[in-house]
Coordinates of C-alpha atoms and ligand atoms in Angstrom, one line a residue:
M1 CA 0.0 0.0 0.0
D2 CA 1.5 3.3 -1.1
I3 CA 0.3 6.0 1.3
K4 CA 1.8 9.3 0.7
N5 CA 0.2 11.3 3.5
R6 CA 2.5 10.8 6.4
K7 CA 0.0 11.2 9.2
L8 CA -2.2 8.6 7.5
A9 CA 0.7 6.2 7.1
A10 CA 1.4 6.6 10.8
F11 CA -2.2 6.2 11.7
I12 CA -2.5 2.9 9.8
E13 CA 0.8 1.6 11.2
E14 CA -0.3 2.4 14.7
A15 CA -3.7 0.7 14.2
K16 CA -2.0 -2.3 12.6
E17 CA 0.2 -2.7 15.6
L18 CA -2.6 -2.3 18.0
C19 CA -5.3 -4.4 16.3
Q20 CA -3.0 -7.0 14.6
P21 CA -5.1 -7.6 11.5
D22 CA -3.9 -10.4 9.1
K23 CA -4.3 -8.0 6.1
V24 CA -4.8 -4.4 5.4
V25 CA -6.9 -3.4 2.3
L26 CA -7.3 0.1 1.0
I27 CA -10.7 0.9 -0.3
D28 CA -10.2 2.5 -3.7
G29 CA -13.9 3.4 -4.4
G30 CA -13.9 1.4 -7.6
E31 CA -16.9 -0.8 -8.5
A32 CA -14.7 -3.9 -9.0
Q33 CA -13.4 -3.9 -5.5
L34 CA -16.9 -3.1 -4.0
E35 CA -18.5 -5.9 -6.0
S36 CA -15.9 -8.4 -4.9
L37 CA -16.6 -7.3 -1.3
R38 CA -20.3 -7.8 -1.8
E39 CA -19.6 -11.3 -3.1
Q40 CA -17.4 -12.0 -0.1
A41 CA -20.1 -10.7 2.2
V42 CA -22.7 -13.0 0.7
K43 CA -20.3 -15.9 1.0
E44 CA -19.7 -15.1 4.6
K45 CA -23.5 -14.6 5.2
I46 CA -23.1 -11.0 6.2
L47 CA -25.4 -10.0 3.3
I48 CA -28.2 -11.8 1.5
K49 CA -28.5 -11.0 -2.1
L50 CA -32.0 -10.0 -3.0
N51 CA -34.0 -10.5 -6.2
Q52 CA -31.8 -8.8 -8.7
E53 CA -34.6 -8.2 -11.2
K54 CA -36.9 -6.5 -8.8
L55 CA -34.2 -4.9 -6.6
P56 CA -30.9 -4.7 -8.6
G57 CA -27.8 -4.2 -6.5
C58 CA -29.8 -4.6 -3.3
Y59 CA -28.9 -6.7 -0.2
L60 CA -30.3 -7.5 3.2
H61 CA -28.3 -7.6 6.4
R62 CA -29.4 -8.8 9.9
T63 CA -27.6 -7.5 12.9
T64 CA -27.3 -9.5 16.1
V65 CA -30.3 -9.0 18.3
N66 CA -28.6 -6.8 20.9
D67 CA -27.2 -4.4 18.3
V68 CA -30.1 -2.6 16.7
A69 CA -29.8 1.1 17.4
R70 CA -27.6 3.8 18.7
V71 CA -26.5 3.3 22.3
E72 CA -26.5 6.7 24.0
G73 CA -25.6 5.2 27.3
R74 CA -22.4 3.9 25.9
T75 CA -21.5 6.9 23.7
F76 CA -18.9 9.2 25.2
I77 CA -17.4 12.6 24.6
C78 CA -13.9 12.5 25.9
S79 CA -12.1 15.6 26.9
K80 CA -9.5 16.8 29.3
N81 CA -12.0 18.7 31.4
K82 CA -15.3 17.2 32.4
D83 CA -17.2 20.5 32.0
D84 CA -16.2 20.7 28.3
S85 CA -18.5 17.7 27.7
A86 CA -20.8 17.0 30.6
P87 CA -23.5 17.1 31.9
I88 CA -25.7 15.9 29.0
N89 CA -23.0 13.8 27.4
N90 CA -21.3 10.9 29.0
W91 CA -17.8 12.0 29.8
M92 CA -14.5 10.2 30.1
E93 CA -11.2 11.8 30.7
T94 CA -9.1 11.6 27.5
E95 CA -6.2 9.6 28.7
E96 CA -8.3 7.2 30.7
A97 CA -10.5 6.6 27.7
Y98 CA -7.5 5.9 25.4
K99 CA -6.2 3.5 27.9
L100 CA -9.5 1.6 28.2
L101 CA -10.0 1.5 24.4
K102 CA -6.5 0.5 23.6
G103 CA -7.0 -2.4 25.9
L104 CA -10.1 -3.4 24.1
F105 CA -8.7 -2.9 20.6
K106 CA -5.6 -5.0 21.4
G107 CA -5.3 -7.8 18.9
V108 CA -9.0 -7.5 18.1
M109 CA -8.5 -7.9 14.3
K110 CA -6.4 -11.1 14.5
G111 CA -7.5 -13.3 11.6
R112 CA -9.4 -10.4 10.1
T113 CA -8.8 -7.8 7.4
M114 CA -8.5 -4.2 8.3
Y115 CA -10.1 -2.0 5.6
V116 CA -8.9 1.6 5.2
I117 CA -11.8 3.8 4.1
P118 CA -10.8 7.3 2.9
Y119 CA -14.1 9.3 2.8
S120 CA -15.2 12.8 2.2
M121 CA -18.1 14.5 4.0
G122 CA -19.3 16.9 1.2
A123 CA -18.4 16.8 -2.5
V124 CA -14.8 15.7 -3.0
G125 CA -12.5 18.7 -3.1
S126 CA -15.2 21.3 -2.3
K127 CA -13.8 24.0 0.0
F128 CA -16.2 23.2 2.9
S129 CA -15.8 19.4 2.7
K130 CA -13.9 17.5 5.3
I131 CA -12.1 14.2 5.1
G132 CA -12.1 11.3 7.4
I133 CA -10.4 7.9 7.4
E134 CA -12.2 5.0 8.9
L135 CA -10.3 1.9 9.7
T136 CA -12.7 -1.1 10.2
D137 CA -12.8 -4.9 10.2
S138 CA -16.4 -4.8 9.0
I139 CA -17.3 -5.3 5.4
Y140 CA -20.8 -4.2 6.2
V141 CA -19.4 -0.8 7.3
V142 CA -17.3 -0.6 4.1
L143 CA -20.3 -1.2 1.9
N144 CA -22.5 1.2 3.9
M145 CA -19.9 3.9 4.0
A146 CA -19.5 3.6 0.2
I147 CA -23.2 4.5 -0.1
M148 CA -23.4 7.1 2.7
T149 CA -20.2 9.0 1.8
R150 CA -17.8 9.6 -1.1
V151 CA -14.9 7.1 -0.7
G152 CA -11.7 6.0 -2.3
N153 CA -8.7 7.2 -4.3
K154 CA -10.3 10.5 -5.3
V155 CA -10.5 11.3 -1.6
L156 CA -6.9 10.4 -1.0
E157 CA -5.9 12.7 -3.8
A158 CA -8.0 15.5 -2.4
L159 CA -6.4 14.9 1.0
G160 CA -2.9 15.3 -0.3
D161 CA -0.8 15.9 2.8
G162 CA -3.7 17.5 4.6
D163 CA -5.4 16.7 7.9
F164 CA -8.3 14.2 8.5
V165 CA -10.5 12.9 11.2
K166 CA -9.2 9.6 12.5
G167 CA -11.8 6.8 13.0
L168 CA -11.1 3.3 14.3
H169 CA -13.8 0.7 14.4
S170 CA -14.0 -3.0 15.2
Y171 CA -17.1 -5.1 15.7
A172 CA -14.9 -7.1 18.0
E173 CA -17.2 -9.7 19.7
L174 CA -20.3 -7.5 19.5
S175 CA -20.4 -7.6 23.3
E176 CA -22.9 -5.2 24.8
E177 CA -20.9 -4.8 28.0
K178 CA -17.8 -3.8 26.1
R179 CA -19.5 -1.6 23.6
Y180 CA -18.0 2.0 23.5
I181 CA -18.6 4.8 21.0
C182 CA -15.9 7.3 22.0
H183 CA -15.2 10.8 20.6
F184 CA -12.1 12.9 21.2
P185 CA -13.0 16.3 19.7
E186 CA -9.8 17.8 21.0
D187 CA -7.8 15.2 18.9
D188 CA -10.2 14.8 15.8
T189 CA -10.5 11.1 16.8
I190 CA -13.3 8.6 17.0
M191 CA -13.0 5.0 18.4
S192 CA -16.0 2.6 18.2
I193 CA -16.0 -1.0 19.3
N194 CA -18.3 -4.0 19.8
S195 CA -21.2 -2.7 17.6
N196 CA -21.9 -3.1 13.9
Y197 CA -25.0 -0.9 13.7
G198 CA -25.6 2.4 11.8
G199 CA -25.0 5.4 13.9
N200 CA -22.5 3.6 16.1
V201 CA -20.2 2.5 13.3
L202 CA -20.7 4.5 10.1
L203 CA -18.3 7.0 11.6
G204 CA -18.8 9.7 8.9
K205 CA -22.4 10.2 10.1
K206 CA -23.3 11.0 13.7
C207 CA -19.7 10.6 15.1
F208 CA -17.9 12.9 12.6
A209 CA -20.5 15.0 10.8
L210 CA -22.3 15.9 14.1
R211 CA -20.2 15.3 17.2
I212 CA -16.8 16.1 15.9
A213 CA -18.1 18.6 13.4
S214 CA -20.2 20.5 16.0
Y215 CA -17.0 21.0 18.0
L216 CA -15.1 22.1 14.9
G217 CA -18.0 24.5 14.0
K218 CA -17.8 26.0 17.5
T219 CA -14.1 26.7 17.1
E220 CA -14.2 27.8 13.4
G221 CA -17.5 29.7 13.4
W222 CA -20.0 27.5 11.6
M223 CA -22.6 24.9 12.6
A224 CA -23.2 21.2 12.2
E225 CA -26.8 20.4 12.8
H226 CA -29.2 17.4 12.8
M227 CA -31.3 18.9 10.0
L228 CA -32.9 18.1 6.7
I229 CA -32.6 20.6 3.9
L230 CA -35.6 21.1 1.6
G231 CA -36.2 23.3 -1.4
I232 CA -39.7 24.5 -2.2
E233 CA -40.3 25.8 -5.7
N234 CA -43.3 28.0 -6.2
P235 CA -45.4 28.3 -9.4
K236 CA -43.1 31.1 -10.6
G237 CA -40.1 28.8 -10.4
E238 CA -38.6 30.5 -7.4
I239 CA -37.0 28.1 -4.9
K240 CA -36.8 28.8 -1.2
Y241 CA -34.9 26.6 1.2
V242 CA -35.6 25.6 4.7
A243 CA -33.7 23.5 7.2
A244 CA -35.5 21.5 9.9
A245 CA -34.3 19.8 13.0
F246 CA -36.5 17.0 14.3
P247 CA -35.2 14.3 16.7
S248 CA -34.4 10.8 15.4
A249 CA -37.3 9.0 13.8
C250 CA -39.5 12.2 14.0
G251 CA -40.0 12.9 10.3
K252 CA -36.8 14.5 8.7
T253 CA -36.6 12.0 5.8
N254 CA -40.3 12.3 5.2
L255 CA -40.3 16.1 5.1
A256 CA -37.0 16.2 3.0
M257 CA -38.7 14.2 0.3
I258 CA -42.2 15.6 0.6
I259 CA -44.6 15.4 -2.3
P260 CA -46.9 18.4 -2.5
P261 CA -50.7 17.7 -2.0
E262 CA -52.7 17.7 -5.2
I263 CA -53.9 21.3 -4.9
Y264 CA -50.4 22.5 -4.6
K265 CA -49.2 20.3 -7.4
K266 CA -51.9 21.6 -9.7
K267 CA -50.7 25.2 -9.0
G268 CA -47.2 24.2 -9.9
Y269 CA -45.4 23.7 -6.6
K270 CA -42.4 21.3 -6.5
C271 CA -40.2 20.2 -3.7
W272 CA -36.5 19.3 -3.8
C273 CA -34.5 17.3 -1.4
V274 CA -31.0 18.6 -0.5
G275 CA -30.5 16.5 2.6
D276 CA -32.5 14.4 5.1
D277 CA -30.4 14.2 8.3
I278 CA -27.4 16.5 8.6
A279 CA -26.7 20.1 7.6
W280 CA -23.4 22.0 7.7
I281 CA -24.2 25.6 7.9
R282 CA -22.1 28.8 7.3
V283 CA -22.6 32.5 7.0
G284 CA -22.2 33.4 3.3
E285 CA -20.7 36.6 1.9
D286 CA -24.2 38.0 1.5
G287 CA -24.8 37.7 5.2
R288 CA -27.3 34.8 4.8
L289 CA -27.0 31.3 6.2
W290 CA -25.9 28.7 3.6
A291 CA -26.4 24.9 4.2
V292 CA -24.8 21.8 2.6
N293 CA -25.6 18.2 3.1
P294 CA -22.3 16.4 3.8
E295 CA -23.7 13.0 3.2
N296 CA -24.1 11.0 -0.1
G297 CA -26.8 8.6 1.0
F298 CA -29.9 8.1 3.2
F299 CA -29.8 5.9 6.2
G300 CA -33.6 6.0 6.6
V301 CA -36.2 4.4 8.8
A302 CA -37.9 1.6 6.9
P303 CA -41.2 1.0 8.8
G304 CA -43.9 3.3 7.7
T305 CA -42.2 4.1 4.4
S306 CA -44.6 3.4 1.5
M307 CA -45.7 4.6 -1.9
K308 CA -48.4 6.5 0.0
S309 CA -46.4 8.0 2.8
N310 CA -43.1 8.7 1.1
P311 CA -42.9 7.5 -2.5
N312 CA -39.6 9.3 -3.1
A313 CA -37.9 7.5 -0.2
L314 CA -39.3 4.1 -1.3
L315 CA -38.2 4.7 -4.9
S316 CA -34.7 5.7 -3.6
T317 CA -34.4 2.1 -2.2
R318 CA -35.2 0.2 -5.4
K319 CA -31.6 -0.2 -6.5
G320 CA -28.1 -0.3 -4.9
T321 CA -29.5 -0.4 -1.4
I322 CA -28.6 -2.3 1.7
F323 CA -31.6 -3.1 4.0
T324 CA -30.9 -3.8 7.7
N325 CA -33.3 -5.7 10.0
V326 CA -36.3 -5.8 7.7
V327 CA -38.5 -8.9 6.7
E328 CA -37.1 -11.2 4.0
N329 CA -39.8 -12.4 1.7
L330 CA -38.7 -15.9 0.8
D331 CA -41.1 -16.3 -2.1
D332 CA -39.5 -13.7 -4.3
E333 CA -36.4 -12.6 -2.4
T334 CA -37.7 -9.1 -1.8
V335 CA -38.1 -7.2 1.5
W336 CA -41.0 -6.0 3.6
W337 CA -41.7 -4.0 6.7
E338 CA -44.7 -2.8 8.6
G339 CA -46.5 0.0 6.8
L340 CA -45.0 -0.9 3.3
D341 CA -48.4 -2.2 2.1
K342 CA -51.3 -4.2 3.4
N343 CA -49.9 -7.5 2.0
P344 CA -47.3 -8.9 4.3
P345 CA -45.5 -12.0 2.8
K346 CA -46.9 -15.4 3.6
N347 CA -43.5 -17.2 3.6
A348 CA -40.9 -15.0 5.2
L349 CA -38.2 -14.5 7.8
D350 CA -38.4 -11.8 10.4
W351 CA -35.6 -9.4 11.2
K352 CA -34.0 -12.1 13.5
G353 CA -34.2 -14.7 10.7
N354 CA -37.0 -16.7 12.2
P355 CA -39.9 -18.0 10.2
W356 CA -42.6 -15.3 10.0
N357 CA -45.8 -14.4 8.3
G358 CA -48.1 -11.4 8.5
D359 CA -50.9 -13.4 10.3
M360 CA -48.9 -14.1 13.4
K361 CA -50.3 -12.7 16.7
D362 CA -49.0 -12.5 20.2
Q363 CA -50.9 -13.6 23.4
D364 CA -52.9 -10.4 23.4
G365 CA -54.0 -10.9 19.8
K366 CA -51.7 -8.1 18.5
P367 CA -49.8 -8.7 15.3
I368 CA -46.2 -9.8 15.8
K369 CA -43.9 -7.4 14.0
G370 CA -41.6 -8.8 11.3
A371 CA -39.3 -5.8 10.9
H372 CA -37.4 -4.2 13.7
P373 CA -39.0 -0.7 14.5
N374 CA -35.6 0.8 13.8
S375 CA -34.9 -1.2 10.7
R376 CA -33.3 0.9 8.0
F377 CA -32.3 1.3 4.4
T378 CA -29.0 2.6 3.2
A379 CA -29.7 4.2 -0.2
P380 CA -27.7 6.4 -2.6
T381 CA -28.9 10.0 -2.8
A382 CA -28.5 9.7 -6.6
N383 CA -31.6 7.4 -6.5
C384 CA -33.9 10.1 -5.1
P385 CA -36.4 11.3 -7.7
C386 CA -36.7 14.7 -6.1
L387 CA -32.9 15.3 -5.5
S388 CA -32.2 19.0 -5.7
D389 CA -29.8 20.1 -8.5
K390 CA -28.1 22.1 -5.8
F391 CA -27.2 18.8 -3.9
E392 CA -23.5 19.2 -4.7
A393 CA -23.4 23.0 -5.0
P394 CA -20.1 23.8 -3.2
D395 CA -21.7 26.7 -1.3
G396 CA -24.9 24.9 -0.6
V397 CA -28.3 26.7 -0.5
P398 CA -29.4 29.8 1.3
L399 CA -31.9 29.3 4.2
S400 CA -35.1 31.3 4.5
A401 CA -36.2 29.5 7.6
I402 CA -35.0 27.2 10.3
I403 CA -37.7 24.9 11.7
F404 CA -37.5 23.0 14.9
G405 CA -40.0 20.2 15.8
G406 CA -40.7 17.3 18.0
R407 CA -43.1 14.6 18.7
R408 CA -45.5 16.0 21.3
A409 CA -49.0 14.5 21.9
K410 CA -50.0 17.8 23.6
T411 CA -48.7 21.3 24.4
A412 CA -46.8 22.3 21.2
P413 CA -49.1 23.7 18.6
L414 CA -49.0 22.7 14.9
V415 CA -46.7 25.7 14.2
Y416 CA -45.5 28.9 15.8
Q417 CA -42.9 31.5 14.9
S418 CA -40.3 32.9 17.3
K419 CA -40.0 36.6 17.7
D420 CA -36.3 37.0 16.7
W421 CA -33.0 35.1 16.6
N422 CA -32.4 34.8 20.3
N423 CA -36.0 33.9 20.9
G424 CA -35.7 31.3 18.2
V425 CA -32.6 29.8 19.8
F426 CA -34.6 29.6 23.0
V427 CA -37.4 27.8 21.1
G428 CA -34.8 25.3 19.8
S429 CA -33.3 24.9 23.2
I430 CA -36.6 24.0 24.9
M431 CA -37.5 21.3 22.3
A432 CA -38.9 18.2 23.9
S433 CA -39.9 15.0 22.1
E434 CA -41.1 11.5 22.8
T435 CA -38.2 9.0 22.5
T436 CA -38.2 6.6 19.6
A437 CA -36.6 3.3 18.6
A438 CA -33.7 5.0 16.9
A439 CA -31.8 4.7 20.2
T440 CA -31.9 1.8 22.7
G441 CA -34.0 2.4 25.8
A442 CA -37.7 3.2 26.6
V443 CA -39.8 4.5 23.7
G444 CA -42.4 7.3 24.0
V445 CA -40.9 9.1 27.0
V446 CA -40.9 12.9 26.7
R447 CA -37.4 14.3 27.1
R448 CA -35.7 17.6 26.3
D449 CA -33.9 17.3 23.0
P450 CA -32.5 20.8 22.2
M451 CA -32.3 21.4 18.5
A452 CA -32.7 17.6 18.1
M453 CA -29.0 17.5 19.1
R454 CA -29.1 16.1 22.6
P455 CA -27.3 12.9 21.5
F456 CA -25.0 14.6 19.0
V457 CA -23.4 17.7 20.5
G458 CA -19.7 17.1 20.8
Y459 CA -19.2 19.5 23.7
N460 CA -20.9 21.2 26.6
M461 CA -24.6 22.0 25.8
G462 CA -24.5 25.4 27.4
D463 CA -21.6 26.3 25.2
Y464 CA -23.5 25.0 22.2
F465 CA -26.4 27.4 23.0
A466 CA -23.9 30.2 23.4
H467 CA -22.6 29.3 19.9
W468 CA -26.1 29.7 18.4
I469 CA -26.4 33.1 20.1
E470 CA -23.0 34.1 18.7
M471 CA -23.8 32.9 15.2
G472 CA -26.9 35.1 15.3
K473 CA -24.7 38.2 15.6
K474 CA -22.8 37.3 12.4
I475 CA -25.9 36.7 10.2
K476 CA -27.0 40.0 8.6
N477 CA -30.0 38.4 6.9
Q478 CA -31.2 36.0 9.6
P479 CA -33.5 33.2 8.6
K480 CA -36.8 33.2 10.6
I481 CA -37.1 30.5 13.2
F482 CA -40.2 28.3 13.7
N483 CA -41.4 25.3 15.6
V484 CA -43.7 22.6 14.3
N485 CA -45.5 19.6 15.8
W486 CA -47.1 17.1 13.4
F487 CA -47.9 14.7 16.3
R488 CA -50.7 16.2 18.4
T489 CA -53.2 13.5 19.3
D490 CA -56.9 13.5 20.1
E491 CA -58.5 11.9 23.2
N492 CA -58.2 8.4 21.5
G493 CA -54.5 8.9 20.9
N494 CA -54.9 9.3 17.1
F495 CA -52.8 12.0 15.3
I496 CA -55.1 14.9 14.5
W497 CA -53.0 16.4 11.7
P498 CA -52.7 14.2 8.6
G499 CA -49.0 15.0 8.3
F500 CA -46.6 13.8 5.5
G501 CA -47.4 15.6 2.2
E502 CA -50.0 17.8 3.9
N503 CA -47.2 19.3 6.0
L504 CA -46.5 21.5 2.9
R505 CA -49.6 23.5 3.9
V506 CA -47.7 24.5 7.1
I507 CA -44.4 25.2 5.3
D508 CA -46.4 27.4 2.9
W509 CA -47.5 29.5 5.9
I510 CA -43.9 29.6 7.1
L511 CA -42.6 30.9 3.8
E512 CA -45.4 33.5 3.6
R513 CA -44.3 34.7 7.0
C514 CA -40.7 34.9 5.8
D515 CA -42.0 37.1 2.9
G516 CA -44.1 39.2 5.2
K517 CA -47.2 38.2 3.3
V518 CA -49.4 37.0 6.1
E519 CA -50.5 38.3 9.5
A520 CA -50.2 36.2 12.6
K521 CA -51.6 36.2 16.2
E522 CA -49.2 37.1 18.9
T523 CA -49.4 34.6 21.8
A524 CA -47.3 34.1 25.0
I525 CA -45.0 31.6 23.1
G526 CA -44.7 33.4 19.8
Y527 CA -46.6 34.1 16.6
V528 CA -49.3 31.6 15.7
P529 CA -51.2 31.5 12.5
Y530 CA -54.8 32.5 12.2
A531 CA -56.6 29.2 11.5
K532 CA -58.0 30.6 8.2
D533 CA -54.4 31.1 6.9
I534 CA -53.6 27.4 6.9
N535 CA -54.8 26.2 3.6
V536 CA -57.0 23.1 4.2
E537 CA -58.6 23.0 0.7
G538 CA -59.0 19.4 -0.4
L539 CA -58.2 17.9 3.1
D540 CA -60.7 15.4 4.3
G541 CA -62.1 15.9 7.8
I542 CA -59.9 18.8 8.6
T543 CA -61.9 22.1 9.1
E544 CA -60.9 25.5 10.2
K545 CA -62.1 24.5 13.7
T546 CA -59.7 21.5 13.7
V547 CA -56.8 23.8 12.7
E548 CA -57.8 26.2 15.5
D549 CA -57.6 23.3 18.0
L550 CA -54.2 22.3 16.6
L551 CA -53.0 25.8 17.0
S552 CA -54.2 26.4 20.6
V553 CA -51.7 27.4 23.2
D554 CA -52.8 26.1 26.6
K555 CA -51.5 28.4 29.3
E556 CA -51.7 25.9 32.1
S557 CA -49.6 23.3 30.3
W558 CA -47.1 26.0 29.2
I559 CA -46.7 27.2 32.7
K560 CA -45.8 23.6 33.6
E561 CA -43.5 23.6 30.6
T562 CA -41.6 26.6 31.9
E563 CA -40.9 24.7 35.2
G564 CA -39.5 21.8 33.1
I565 CA -37.4 24.2 31.1
E566 CA -36.0 25.8 34.2
S567 CA -35.0 22.6 35.8
F568 CA -33.4 21.4 32.5
Y569 CA -31.4 24.6 32.3
K570 CA -30.3 24.1 35.9
E571 CA -29.2 20.6 35.0
L572 CA -27.1 22.0 32.1
G573 CA -25.2 24.1 34.6
E574 CA -23.5 27.5 34.5
R575 CA -22.8 27.7 30.8
V576 CA -26.3 28.3 29.7
P577 CA -26.2 31.8 28.3
K578 CA -27.9 34.6 30.1
E579 CA -29.8 35.5 26.8
L580 CA -31.7 32.2 27.2
Y581 CA -32.6 32.9 30.8
D582 CA -33.9 36.3 29.6
E583 CA -36.1 34.6 27.1
L584 CA -37.4 32.2 29.7
G585 CA -38.2 35.2 31.9
K586 CA -40.1 36.9 29.1
L587 CA -42.1 33.7 28.4
K588 CA -43.0 33.4 32.1
A589 CA -44.1 37.0 32.2
N590 CA -46.2 36.5 29.1
L591 CA -47.9 33.5 30.5
N592 CA -48.8 35.4 33.7
K593 CA -50.3 38.3 31.9
Ligands
GTP1 P1 -33.6 9.7 11.7 O1 -33.2 9.0 10.5 O2 -33.7 8.7 12.9 O3 -32.8 10.9 12.1 O4 -35.2 10.1 11.6 P2 -36.0 11.0 10.7 O5 -36.3 12.3 11.4 O6 -35.5 11.1 9.3 O7 -37.4 10.3 10.7 P3 -38.4 9.7 9.5 O8 -38.7 10.8 8.5 O9 -37.8 8.5 9.0 O10 -39.7 9.4 10.3 C1 -39.8 8.4 11.2 C2 -41.2 8.1 11.6 O11 -42.0 9.3 11.7 C3 -41.9 7.2 10.7 O12 -42.6 6.2 11.5 C4 -42.9 8.1 10.0 O13 -44.0 7.3 9.5 C5 -43.2 9.1 11.0 N1 -43.7 10.4 10.4 C6 -42.9 11.2 9.6 N2 -43.6 12.3 9.2 C7 -44.8 12.2 9.8 C8 -46.0 13.1 9.9 O14 -46.0 14.1 9.3 N3 -47.0 12.7 10.7 C9 -47.0 11.5 11.4 N4 -48.0 11.2 12.1 N5 -45.9 10.6 11.4 C10 -44.8 11.0 10.6
SPV2 C1 -30.7 8.8 14.0 O1 -30.8 8.0 14.9 O2 -30.9 10.1 14.2 C2 -30.3 8.4 12.7 C3 -29.9 7.0 12.5 O3 -30.3 9.1 11.7 S1 -28.3 6.7 13.1 O4 -27.4 6.8 11.9 O5 -28.2 5.3 13.6 O6 -27.9 7.7 14.0
MN3 MN1 -30.7 11.2 12.4

């Protein structure tokens, strides 16, 4: 292997010595090498080759049953000083963490191959792109990284003798007790061991593009956020862009690939996907915020994805895709998951590989699920029918609005607008959402998830808020900041708002607000639409009265909410900026009026 970058050569040597692989293979990014790895993965039963007529280039992977989601409890931000990471992050002292991990990595690749993956977050060579090197013993990781990022020789060329983020991964023995996902933002280093699942091991994604990058952004004056980027084209052909932060499994992929409702389509509206999970955001020379999507693929939630709910996502998975933990239909070697359609296969294997069919019920008569709730597809962005032609634009796209949103059965209205930048930062900082299957642990518990970044900020959360406040000062043309909630429920627990494509009706109001074209009602929490201004034409069962209910701001529950916010801020400690306490004070005063 001829590695010219000296830092890289040393990194590989060091890892070789530590992990003792039998072989080291450089991923060149060429189709021939990737194809031979796919063949090897099939031989080793890591992948199952699917029906190549119906799903060309598609494969299925099953993880071990204890390795199905991100593990927040075993994810660490390591720094010299505890306060630079804690209290929301798990903290480990840098040297102590290296010692622990080096012990675990010792000899771990004996009998295995170590793959060297040079990858670029952002288009190769673009001035805002950043390069990482992931060393891994997992072919699954190699093949997923080759979809999610740009990999291979072209990245090495762009790297030259420059710097990169170091990533070392081994699935080791997949032991839960010895699973560690550790980040060293002060050293541009990531070490991940004993998992082989998505966000724990595809180190370009959450580990680099959010945790390490958020730290870099803080130091260099830009932002790395858990946001989709969406372009909305009006009938005149003008395209406006919004970025939206929703917690894991709360609707980013769906909104990013939204299909306008019929009445909007007829008028000539079109929507374009720039990104579905991560945005790197900078202040442009024009004083606006500009966003790029550093990824090259979608690692999307499978359950619930259908030709009805999100055709663009489903169509993105019809070729060159790796499915993880979905149902295998043995009759025609295709895949299935809950919510794909109403015809579950008769002769199938569930996500664990056990015989399964759609008629199976548990003791309580409830259907037994075939796919894991956090089963996913890894699909190339190039497959997406609504991919924006600005997807690889080096400067990204200018943002008109930033949208925060969570999964709240009550309290948060369908949409409201913050009063200004600092108030918007406050709105982001108080986000709360019900937990989902995207991380291990209880599902459906409301927790604070500021800016949908609770699991992904690579440093102290108070400092992160302060960074948002600081950024505001640098943005001459600030985007407006909004909050949405698609998930309010009625007394029977059913979602009131139809969601999905219909969410464009809310985005439409948001863009009208950005243009100053529509009035709004001032409430204690911010500006709320007049019900008549949310277009419900052609929506079954949704009247102006329903919209009014969806927009209601209940004082009592918001007073309770302020108590929760206050104790959360206290938990975060001294670094929560004064500006946010001021905003909290104003909210309380408004509620007591
Ligand atoms: P990560 O990839 O984990 O970051 O998640 P994501 O935010 O991209 O979530 P995704 O779009 O995959 O949505 C996950 C879940 O939310 C699925 O079960 C969807 O069916 C559901 N969902 C998305 N949009 C809506 C909506 O507008 N209304 C309702 N009720 N459910 C929605
Ligand atoms: C999320 O959990 O927010 C994801 C999936 O997007 S993972 O890559 O596993 O983090
Ligand atoms: Mn995500």
